[in-house]
Short mmCIF file of C-alpha atoms in Angstrom, two decimals:
data_model
loop_
_atom_site.label_atom_id
_atom_site.label_comp_id
_atom_site.label_asym_id
_atom_site.label_seq_id
_atom_site.Cartn_x
_atom_site.Cartn_y
_atom_site.Cartn_z
CA UNK A 1 0.00 -0.29 -0.09
CA UNK A 2 1.16 3.67 -1.07
CA UNK A 3 1.19 6.30 1.87
CA UNK A 4 -0.25 9.45 1.10
CA UNK A 5 1.82 12.41 2.10
CA UNK A 6 1.32 14.71 4.81
CA UNK A 7 -0.36 17.79 3.59
CA UNK A 8 2.33 20.29 4.36
CA UNK A 9 4.86 18.25 3.18
CA UNK A 10 2.59 18.34 -0.39
CA UNK A 11 2.89 22.06 -0.11
CA UNK A 12 6.48 22.93 0.32
CA UNK A 13 7.25 22.88 -3.59
CA UNK A 14 4.89 25.53 -4.00
CA UNK A 15 6.05 28.16 -1.30
CA UNK A 16 10.09 26.75 -1.24
CA UNK A 17 11.31 29.12 -4.35
CA UNK A 18 9.54 32.19 -2.48
CA UNK A 19 11.14 31.26 1.59
CA UNK A 20 14.79 32.63 1.95
CA UNK A 21 17.01 29.36 3.28
CA UNK A 22 16.27 30.03 7.21
CA UNK A 23 13.03 30.62 6.60
CA UNK A 24 12.33 27.61 4.25
CA UNK A 25 14.45 25.47 7.28
CA UNK A 26 11.94 26.56 9.48
CA UNK A 27 8.65 25.38 6.94
CA UNK A 28 10.17 21.92 6.51
CA UNK A 29 11.48 21.52 10.23
CA UNK A 30 7.22 23.34 10.96
CA UNK A 31 6.37 20.88 9.12
CA UNK A 32 7.76 17.26 9.91
CA UNK A 33 6.54 18.36 12.93
CA UNK A 34 2.94 18.43 11.67
CA UNK A 35 3.41 15.10 10.12
CA UNK A 36 3.83 13.70 12.86
CA UNK A 37 2.11 14.75 15.25
CA UNK A 38 -0.81 13.57 12.83
CA UNK A 39 0.59 10.24 12.18
CA UNK A 40 0.69 9.62 16.56
CA UNK A 41 -2.93 11.26 16.91
CA UNK A 42 -4.46 9.56 13.66
CA UNK A 43 -2.95 6.40 12.81
CA UNK A 44 -2.34 6.03 9.66
CA UNK A 45 -6.45 5.94 7.45
CA UNK A 46 -6.24 3.39 4.79
CA UNK A 47 -9.12 4.78 2.86
CA UNK A 48 -10.67 7.82 5.02
CA UNK A 49 -13.98 7.39 3.34
CA UNK A 50 -14.24 4.14 4.59
CA UNK A 51 -16.44 3.62 7.16
CA UNK A 52 -17.29 0.41 9.04
CA UNK A 53 -21.48 0.92 10.79
CA UNK A 54 -21.98 -1.46 13.34
CA UNK A 55 -24.93 -1.69 15.45
CA UNK A 56 -24.07 -0.69 19.30
CA UNK A 57 -24.50 -4.49 21.19
CA UNK A 58 -24.73 -4.91 25.07
CA UNK A 59 -22.15 -7.67 23.95
CA UNK A 60 -19.01 -8.56 22.14
CA UNK A 61 -20.35 -8.54 18.47
CA UNK A 62 -17.39 -10.88 16.78
CA UNK A 63 -17.52 -10.13 13.15
CA UNK A 64 -15.90 -11.35 9.31
CA UNK A 65 -16.65 -8.40 6.91
CA UNK A 66 -15.30 -8.09 3.23
CA UNK A 67 -13.45 -5.32 2.93
CA UNK A 68 -14.97 -2.46 0.23
CA UNK A 69 -13.06 -2.72 -3.45
CA UNK A 70 -11.33 0.81 -2.85
CA UNK A 71 -9.40 -0.63 0.57
CA UNK A 72 -6.29 -2.49 -1.40
CA UNK A 73 -4.33 -3.30 1.87
CA UNK A 74 -2.20 -7.21 2.68
CA UNK A 75 -3.42 -9.85 4.91
CA UNK A 76 -2.21 -9.62 8.60
CA UNK A 77 -2.76 -8.48 12.21
CA UNK A 78 -1.23 -4.94 12.00
CA UNK A 79 -4.28 -3.56 11.77
CA UNK A 80 -7.15 -1.61 13.91
CA UNK A 81 -10.66 -0.43 13.99
CA UNK A 82 -10.56 2.81 15.58
CA UNK A 83 -13.80 4.65 17.10
CA UNK A 84 -14.79 7.83 15.43
CA UNK A 85 -15.96 9.76 18.36
CA UNK A 86 -13.79 7.58 20.85
CA UNK A 87 -10.71 7.50 19.35
CA UNK A 88 -9.32 5.81 22.50
CA UNK A 89 -11.39 2.88 21.91
CA UNK A 90 -9.05 0.66 19.10
CA UNK A 91 -9.87 -2.57 17.95
CA UNK A 92 -7.40 -5.02 16.92
CA UNK A 93 -8.70 -7.01 13.23
CA UNK A 94 -6.76 -9.34 10.47
CA UNK A 95 -6.97 -9.28 7.42
CA UNK A 96 -7.52 -11.74 5.42
CA UNK A 97 -9.21 -13.46 2.61
CA UNK A 98 -12.64 -12.99 1.44
CA UNK A 99 -15.25 -15.94 -0.20
CA UNK A 100 -15.89 -15.28 -3.40
CA UNK A 101 -19.91 -15.41 -4.61
CA UNK A 102 -19.16 -19.61 -5.49
CA UNK A 103 -17.47 -20.42 -2.20
CA UNK A 104 -14.22 -19.67 -3.55
CA UNK A 105 -11.56 -18.03 -2.34
CA UNK A 106 -11.97 -14.21 -3.74
CA UNK A 107 -9.35 -11.98 -4.51
CA UNK A 108 -10.54 -9.25 -2.49
CA UNK A 109 -10.00 -8.97 1.33
CA UNK A 110 -11.82 -10.34 5.01
CA UNK A 111 -11.43 -8.39 7.89
CA UNK A 112 -11.78 -10.14 11.44
CA UNK A 113 -12.70 -8.14 14.70
CA UNK A 114 -14.32 -8.16 17.58
CA UNK A 115 -16.29 -4.87 18.69
CA UNK A 116 -16.85 -4.26 22.84
CA UNK A 117 -20.14 -4.12 23.95
CA UNK A 118 -21.01 -1.01 24.00
CA UNK A 119 -23.30 0.63 27.15
CA UNK A 120 -26.48 0.62 24.97
CA UNK A 121 -27.90 -1.20 22.42
CA UNK A 122 -28.97 1.92 20.41
CA UNK A 123 -27.96 3.53 17.91
CA UNK A 124 -25.01 2.53 14.71
CA UNK A 125 -20.70 3.04 16.12
CA UNK A 126 -18.94 3.35 13.40
CA UNK A 127 -15.84 3.16 12.78
CA UNK A 128 -11.76 3.93 11.03
CA UNK A 129 -9.48 1.35 9.09
CA UNK A 130 -5.44 1.57 10.31
CA UNK A 131 -2.04 0.92 11.00
CA UNK A 132 -1.69 -0.52 13.97
CA UNK A 133 2.06 -0.26 15.48
CA UNK A 134 2.55 -3.79 15.88
CA UNK A 135 -0.03 -7.33 15.78
CA UNK A 136 -0.88 -9.84 18.57
CA UNK A 137 0.61 -13.27 18.40
CA UNK A 138 -1.53 -15.88 17.12
CA UNK A 139 -3.31 -18.01 19.87
CA UNK A 140 -4.83 -20.81 16.92
CA UNK A 141 -2.61 -23.70 15.37
CA UNK A 142 -3.66 -26.10 13.49
CA UNK A 143 -3.01 -29.59 13.39
CA UNK A 144 -2.78 -33.11 11.81
CA UNK A 145 -4.19 -36.29 14.47
CA UNK A 146 -4.38 -38.43 11.42
CA UNK A 147 -4.65 -39.26 7.84
CA UNK A 148 -8.11 -37.70 7.86
CA UNK A 149 -8.39 -35.32 11.26
CA UNK A 150 -6.84 -31.95 11.28
CA UNK A 151 -8.10 -30.53 15.16
CA UNK A 152 -8.06 -26.58 15.25
CA UNK A 153 -6.44 -25.00 18.71
CA UNK A 154 -6.61 -22.25 20.67
CA UNK A 155 -4.24 -21.27 22.98
CA UNK A 156 -2.81 -24.63 22.87
CA UNK A 157 -6.38 -26.45 23.98
CA UNK A 158 -8.71 -28.27 21.47
CA UNK A 159 -11.32 -26.68 19.96
CA UNK A 160 -12.82 -28.51 17.22
CA UNK A 161 -11.36 -31.49 14.73
CA UNK A 162 -12.55 -31.16 10.62
CA UNK A 163 -13.15 -35.07 9.82
CA UNK A 164 -12.14 -34.11 5.68
CA UNK A 165 -10.85 -38.33 4.86
CA UNK A 166 -13.47 -41.87 5.66
CA UNK A 167 -14.14 -41.91 9.74
CA UNK A 168 -14.44 -45.44 9.97
CA UNK A 169 -18.13 -46.40 12.99
CA UNK A 170 -16.17 -49.85 14.25
CA UNK A 171 -19.41 -50.57 15.83
CA UNK A 172 -21.80 -50.04 13.21
CA UNK A 173 -22.62 -53.19 11.67
CA UNK A 174 -19.48 -53.97 8.21
CA UNK A 175 -22.94 -53.85 5.48
CA UNK A 176 -24.80 -50.84 7.32
CA UNK A 177 -24.67 -47.68 4.96
CA UNK A 178 -23.79 -45.64 8.51
CA UNK A 179 -20.34 -47.21 9.16
CA UNK A 180 -18.47 -44.75 7.27
CA UNK A 181 -18.93 -40.99 6.89
CA UNK A 182 -16.25 -37.88 6.02
CA UNK A 183 -16.83 -33.86 5.97
CA UNK A 184 -17.78 -33.37 9.99
CA UNK A 185 -16.80 -31.24 12.78
CA UNK A 186 -15.86 -33.54 15.81
CA UNK A 187 -15.28 -33.99 18.52
CA UNK A 188 -15.89 -30.33 19.49
CA UNK A 189 -15.26 -29.38 22.69
CA UNK A 190 -16.23 -26.90 25.30
CA UNK A 191 -14.21 -24.28 26.71
CA UNK A 192 -13.22 -26.98 30.16
CA UNK A 193 -12.00 -29.41 27.85
CA UNK A 194 -15.27 -31.21 27.85
CA UNK A 195 -16.59 -33.06 24.24
CA UNK A 196 -19.79 -31.37 23.26
CA UNK A 197 -20.57 -33.83 20.32
CA UNK A 198 -21.45 -37.35 19.54
CA UNK A 199 -20.41 -39.62 16.80
CA UNK A 200 -22.56 -43.13 15.53
CA UNK A 201 -24.50 -42.84 19.00
CA UNK A 202 -25.95 -46.16 19.06
CA UNK A 203 -29.32 -44.76 19.12
CA UNK A 204 -28.47 -43.39 15.79
CA UNK A 205 -25.31 -44.19 14.23
CA UNK A 206 -25.82 -41.36 11.13
CA UNK A 207 -25.29 -38.63 13.53
CA UNK A 208 -21.92 -36.74 13.77
CA UNK A 209 -21.18 -33.77 15.32
CA UNK A 210 -21.53 -31.23 13.51
CA UNK A 211 -23.38 -32.16 9.92
CA UNK A 212 -25.35 -30.99 7.06
CA UNK A 213 -27.69 -33.18 5.49
CA UNK A 214 -30.92 -34.59 3.51
CA UNK A 215 -32.61 -37.28 3.78
CA UNK A 216 -33.85 -36.56 0.93
CA UNK A 217 -32.31 -36.08 -2.59
CA UNK A 218 -33.38 -36.46 -5.98
CA UNK A 219 -31.21 -35.80 -9.26
CA UNK A 220 -32.55 -37.44 -12.57
CA UNK A 221 -36.38 -39.00 -10.84
CA UNK A 222 -34.30 -41.63 -8.43
CA UNK A 223 -34.02 -40.69 -4.69
CA UNK A 224 -31.01 -40.82 -2.34
CA UNK A 225 -30.64 -40.53 1.53
CA UNK A 226 -27.94 -38.29 1.93
CA UNK A 227 -28.67 -38.73 6.17
CA UNK A 228 -28.00 -42.37 6.14
CA UNK A 229 -25.49 -42.56 3.33
CA UNK A 230 -27.80 -44.45 1.01
CA UNK A 231 -27.04 -44.41 -2.82
CA UNK A 232 -24.90 -40.85 -2.18
CA UNK A 233 -21.78 -39.57 0.24
CA UNK A 234 -19.34 -36.88 0.37
CA UNK A 235 -16.02 -37.23 -0.51
CA UNK A 236 -13.28 -34.84 0.33
CA UNK A 237 -11.74 -32.86 -3.35
CA UNK A 238 -9.16 -30.57 -2.03
CA UNK A 239 -8.60 -27.93 1.04
CA UNK A 240 -9.44 -24.06 0.00
CA UNK A 241 -7.73 -21.78 2.60
CA UNK A 242 -6.10 -21.79 5.67
CA UNK A 243 -5.11 -19.00 8.10
CA UNK A 244 -4.09 -18.32 11.65
CA UNK A 245 -4.33 -14.82 13.06
CA UNK A 246 -4.98 -12.72 16.50
CA UNK A 247 -8.74 -12.84 15.72
CA UNK A 248 -10.08 -15.73 14.35
CA UNK A 249 -9.16 -19.12 12.76
CA UNK A 250 -9.55 -20.18 9.22
CA UNK A 251 -10.35 -23.29 7.45
CA UNK A 252 -11.98 -23.97 4.58
CA UNK A 253 -12.67 -27.07 1.89
CA UNK A 254 -13.83 -27.93 -1.16
CA UNK A 255 -16.17 -31.41 -0.95
CA UNK A 256 -18.50 -33.51 -3.17
CA UNK A 257 -21.46 -35.21 -3.13
CA UNK A 258 -21.17 -38.62 -5.41
CA UNK A 259 -23.10 -41.17 -6.76
CA UNK A 260 -21.04 -43.74 -7.53
CA UNK A 261 -18.31 -42.29 -9.27
CA UNK A 262 -19.93 -39.38 -10.48
CA UNK A 263 -20.00 -35.88 -8.48
CA UNK A 264 -23.45 -34.74 -8.28
CA UNK A 265 -22.71 -32.28 -6.20
CA UNK A 266 -19.72 -29.46 -4.83
CA UNK A 267 -19.55 -28.73 -1.54
CA UNK A 268 -17.51 -26.16 -0.10
CA UNK A 269 -17.21 -25.48 3.42
CA UNK A 270 -15.60 -22.15 5.20
CA UNK A 271 -15.65 -22.00 9.06
CA UNK A 272 -13.57 -19.83 11.92
CA UNK A 273 -13.53 -19.94 14.93
CA UNK A 274 -12.70 -16.10 16.93
CA UNK A 275 -10.84 -17.11 20.04
CA UNK A 276 -12.62 -17.64 23.33
CA UNK A 277 -14.21 -15.03 25.85
CA UNK A 278 -16.03 -13.83 28.09
CA UNK A 279 -17.45 -17.52 28.45
CA UNK A 280 -18.21 -18.30 25.30
CA UNK A 281 -16.77 -18.99 21.58
CA UNK A 282 -18.20 -18.38 18.18
CA UNK A 283 -17.16 -20.62 15.25
CA UNK A 284 -19.13 -19.49 12.12
CA UNK A 285 -19.86 -21.13 8.71
CA UNK A 286 -20.91 -20.70 5.34
CA UNK A 287 -21.53 -23.60 2.90
CA UNK A 288 -22.52 -23.06 0.12
CA UNK A 289 -23.72 -26.37 -2.68
CA UNK A 290 -23.67 -26.68 -6.34
CA UNK A 291 -25.57 -28.58 -8.36
CA UNK A 292 -22.90 -30.20 -11.81
CA UNK A 293 -24.65 -31.12 -14.41
CA UNK A 294 -28.49 -32.08 -12.84
CA UNK A 295 -30.76 -30.44 -11.06
CA UNK A 296 -31.02 -31.63 -7.69
CA UNK A 297 -34.38 -31.70 -4.61
CA UNK A 298 -33.78 -31.35 -1.94
CA UNK A 299 -36.57 -31.91 1.15
CA UNK A 300 -36.33 -32.38 5.14
CA UNK A 301 -37.71 -35.10 6.88
CA UNK A 302 -41.74 -35.14 6.73
CA UNK A 303 -43.34 -33.78 9.94
CA UNK A 304 -40.49 -33.42 11.73
CA UNK A 305 -38.05 -30.97 8.82
CA UNK A 306 -34.53 -32.39 9.90
CA UNK A 307 -32.18 -31.60 6.73
CA UNK A 308 -29.69 -29.04 6.83
CA UNK A 309 -26.82 -28.33 9.28
CA UNK A 310 -27.28 -30.57 12.60
CA UNK A 311 -25.67 -30.47 16.07
CA UNK A 312 -24.95 -33.64 17.79
CA UNK A 313 -24.27 -33.75 21.48
CA UNK A 314 -22.75 -35.89 23.44
CA UNK A 315 -24.58 -37.97 26.54
CA UNK A 316 -24.88 -35.90 29.42
CA UNK A 317 -27.17 -35.54 32.20
CA UNK A 318 -30.00 -32.59 32.90
CA UNK A 319 -30.78 -31.39 29.22
CA UNK A 320 -32.67 -27.71 29.32
CA UNK A 321 -33.98 -26.91 25.65
CA UNK A 322 -34.26 -22.67 25.51
CA UNK A 323 -35.42 -20.86 22.86
CA UNK A 324 -37.02 -17.54 22.26
CA UNK A 325 -39.84 -18.49 23.59
CA UNK A 326 -38.11 -19.59 26.95
CA UNK A 327 -37.18 -22.90 28.24
CA UNK A 328 -38.52 -25.73 26.13
CA UNK A 329 -41.00 -29.17 27.67
CA UNK A 330 -40.66 -30.89 25.43
CA UNK A 331 -39.32 -31.90 22.02
CA UNK A 332 -40.24 -29.11 18.73
CA UNK A 333 -40.78 -30.70 15.17
CA UNK A 334 -40.88 -28.40 12.15
CA UNK A 335 -40.82 -25.51 14.19
CA UNK A 336 -40.06 -21.61 13.08
CA UNK A 337 -37.08 -20.58 14.89
CA UNK A 338 -34.54 -18.19 14.41
CA UNK A 339 -31.96 -19.77 17.27
CA UNK A 340 -31.65 -22.52 20.09
CA UNK A 341 -29.65 -23.84 22.56
CA UNK A 342 -28.85 -26.81 24.45
CA UNK A 343 -27.32 -27.09 27.72
CA UNK A 344 -26.29 -30.02 30.54
CA UNK A 345 -24.21 -31.91 32.63
CA UNK A 346 -21.41 -32.68 30.20
CA UNK A 347 -18.76 -35.41 31.58
CA UNK A 348 -15.57 -33.94 32.46
CA UNK A 349 -16.50 -30.01 33.02
CA UNK A 350 -17.03 -28.16 36.25
CA UNK A 351 -19.71 -27.64 35.80
CA UNK A 352 -22.87 -27.04 32.95
CA UNK A 353 -21.97 -26.21 29.62
CA UNK A 354 -23.88 -26.04 26.36
CA UNK A 355 -24.01 -24.67 22.84
CA UNK A 356 -26.84 -22.91 21.10
CA UNK A 357 -26.99 -22.75 16.95
CA UNK A 358 -28.03 -18.82 15.62
CA UNK A 359 -29.54 -18.28 12.44
CA UNK A 360 -28.06 -15.96 9.18
CA UNK A 361 -31.38 -12.83 9.25
CA UNK A 362 -30.57 -12.73 5.61
CA UNK A 363 -31.64 -17.11 5.40
CA UNK A 364 -33.37 -17.16 2.52
CA UNK A 365 -36.59 -18.69 4.78
CA UNK A 366 -35.81 -16.72 8.06
CA UNK A 367 -36.72 -18.14 10.01
CA UNK A 368 -36.82 -21.96 9.18
CA UNK A 369 -38.09 -25.10 10.16
CA UNK A 370 -36.55 -26.58 12.94
CA UNK A 371 -36.16 -30.36 14.81
CA UNK A 372 -35.32 -30.14 18.60
CA UNK A 373 -35.00 -33.51 20.67
CA UNK A 374 -34.06 -33.93 24.04
CA UNK A 375 -32.34 -37.10 23.07
CA UNK A 376 -29.93 -34.59 22.17
CA UNK A 377 -29.90 -32.96 18.82
CA UNK A 378 -30.79 -29.50 17.33
CA UNK A 379 -31.99 -29.95 13.30
CA UNK A 380 -31.73 -27.10 11.51
CA UNK A 381 -34.10 -27.33 8.88
CA UNK A 382 -34.00 -26.13 5.30
CA UNK A 383 -35.82 -26.50 2.53
CA UNK A 384 -37.96 -27.90 5.17
CA UNK A 385 -40.82 -30.59 4.74
CA UNK A 386 -41.78 -28.73 0.96
CA UNK A 387 -39.32 -29.97 -1.49
CA UNK A 388 -37.03 -27.41 -3.14
CA UNK A 389 -35.12 -27.82 -6.79
CA UNK A 390 -32.09 -26.37 -7.39
CA UNK A 391 -30.94 -26.05 -11.29
CA UNK A 392 -27.56 -26.86 -12.67
CA UNK A 393 -24.71 -24.05 -11.88
CA UNK A 394 -27.19 -22.03 -9.30
CA UNK A 395 -25.49 -21.80 -5.77
CA UNK A 396 -27.08 -22.50 -2.74
CA UNK A 397 -25.95 -20.33 0.09
CA UNK A 398 -26.59 -21.23 4.55
CA UNK A 399 -24.74 -19.53 6.85
CA UNK A 400 -24.73 -20.04 10.74
CA UNK A 401 -23.63 -19.43 13.81
CA UNK A 402 -22.66 -21.89 16.70
CA UNK A 403 -22.15 -20.39 19.62
CA UNK A 404 -20.00 -22.23 22.79
CA UNK A 405 -20.80 -20.89 26.41
CA UNK A 406 -20.04 -21.99 29.51
CA UNK A 407 -23.13 -22.47 32.88
CA UNK A 408 -26.66 -22.17 32.11
CA UNK A 409 -27.79 -19.60 29.42
CA UNK A 410 -31.00 -17.92 30.31
CA UNK A 411 -33.00 -16.74 27.19
CA UNK A 412 -32.63 -13.40 27.88
CA UNK A 413 -28.68 -13.64 27.01
CA UNK A 414 -29.24 -16.21 24.76
CA UNK A 415 -31.07 -13.13 23.12
CA UNK A 416 -28.28 -11.00 23.63
CA UNK A 417 -25.73 -13.20 21.85
CA UNK A 418 -28.24 -13.72 18.83
CA UNK A 419 -28.64 -9.79 18.76
CA UNK A 420 -24.54 -9.47 18.97
CA UNK A 421 -24.58 -11.55 15.72
CA UNK A 422 -27.42 -10.02 14.13
CA UNK A 423 -25.20 -6.90 14.40
CA UNK A 424 -22.34 -8.46 13.08
CA UNK A 425 -25.20 -9.45 9.84
CA UNK A 426 -25.75 -5.87 9.83
CA UNK A 427 -21.98 -3.97 9.89
CA UNK A 428 -21.44 -2.36 6.27
CA UNK A 429 -19.09 -0.01 5.55
CA UNK A 430 -20.69 3.89 4.60
#
């Protein structure tokens, strides 16, 4: 990036021929002092006309937003957001690769950062992107734990494992289609090292951590079941992106849905985790699918609506499911929800903990219908019990957030955390 010369230095050439030597030297000294003070007070503005507008929120706002195309800067952590009316509020940010509309790596850049809570949830806050003097080290590392699994750690503690290669459930009968699967997240760890997710549970062998699948997939007049891997399966194709910084760890992968050797769907998955803070951790998912050569019809389970993003929880005690209307005493089939939380006592944790799934306000059928089960699963259904057909080359997009937390979180606080997600999605540049 080219730096812009200070205004005082830009005007020197206009006057230098009109001043005697002593006065010219004094002008130079004054100009240099002015520029030094300006840089110390303002920092290095990247684009003075590009202001980030973030809705005020009484919770920390974890955001990931594409930079304006007019802002051309390098990736890295030596950047900050400075609040326009409160310059003492300087937020470190991370600049990395953005995501294209088709789920590939875009030529533009994306900003990751955590806006601190404000005293009031009214109005908006404005921030200017500026260079920072230094960058904090990244707390994140990726670790290969097998030939099929990649683990993310935060300050040496495990966060989640993405299983890109085939994983076999040895207790599942060899003739069962649910014995082998790939392309999902498990384990997911709580903030105290407890495992929150389950894989190959006895009651539903096909459930596996955080996963996305449909029981009804229609292609060429034939129906397949990606939910239980009947006639169709997900396979790893290639890594798209991997990044760690002070504010986020980002992982992107391309998979395919295969019927035999024929790839029928392109699947691109972006996942990023923010550092744990204030008893919680946000993990965001951007999921993109593109039918390859033929139209594909998706439909959820009749009367239940599972088929989409799912979170299967590990064995636990004292399960509590909370939705926007409050604690849910019964299971909720085919129910419109913008978020849901499951909390319980998990083995290995000093107290209760849990996780919520938040729906992007820009979801095409907001709010979508869900299935929640107290035996341990949250299922976001989309397109739900009514089928929807997607033409070849048409992009299907679904964004969601998983919020991991300590303790039993009440309805009001969960609503505030969801408002923080809404604020992140509503942030924009002016």
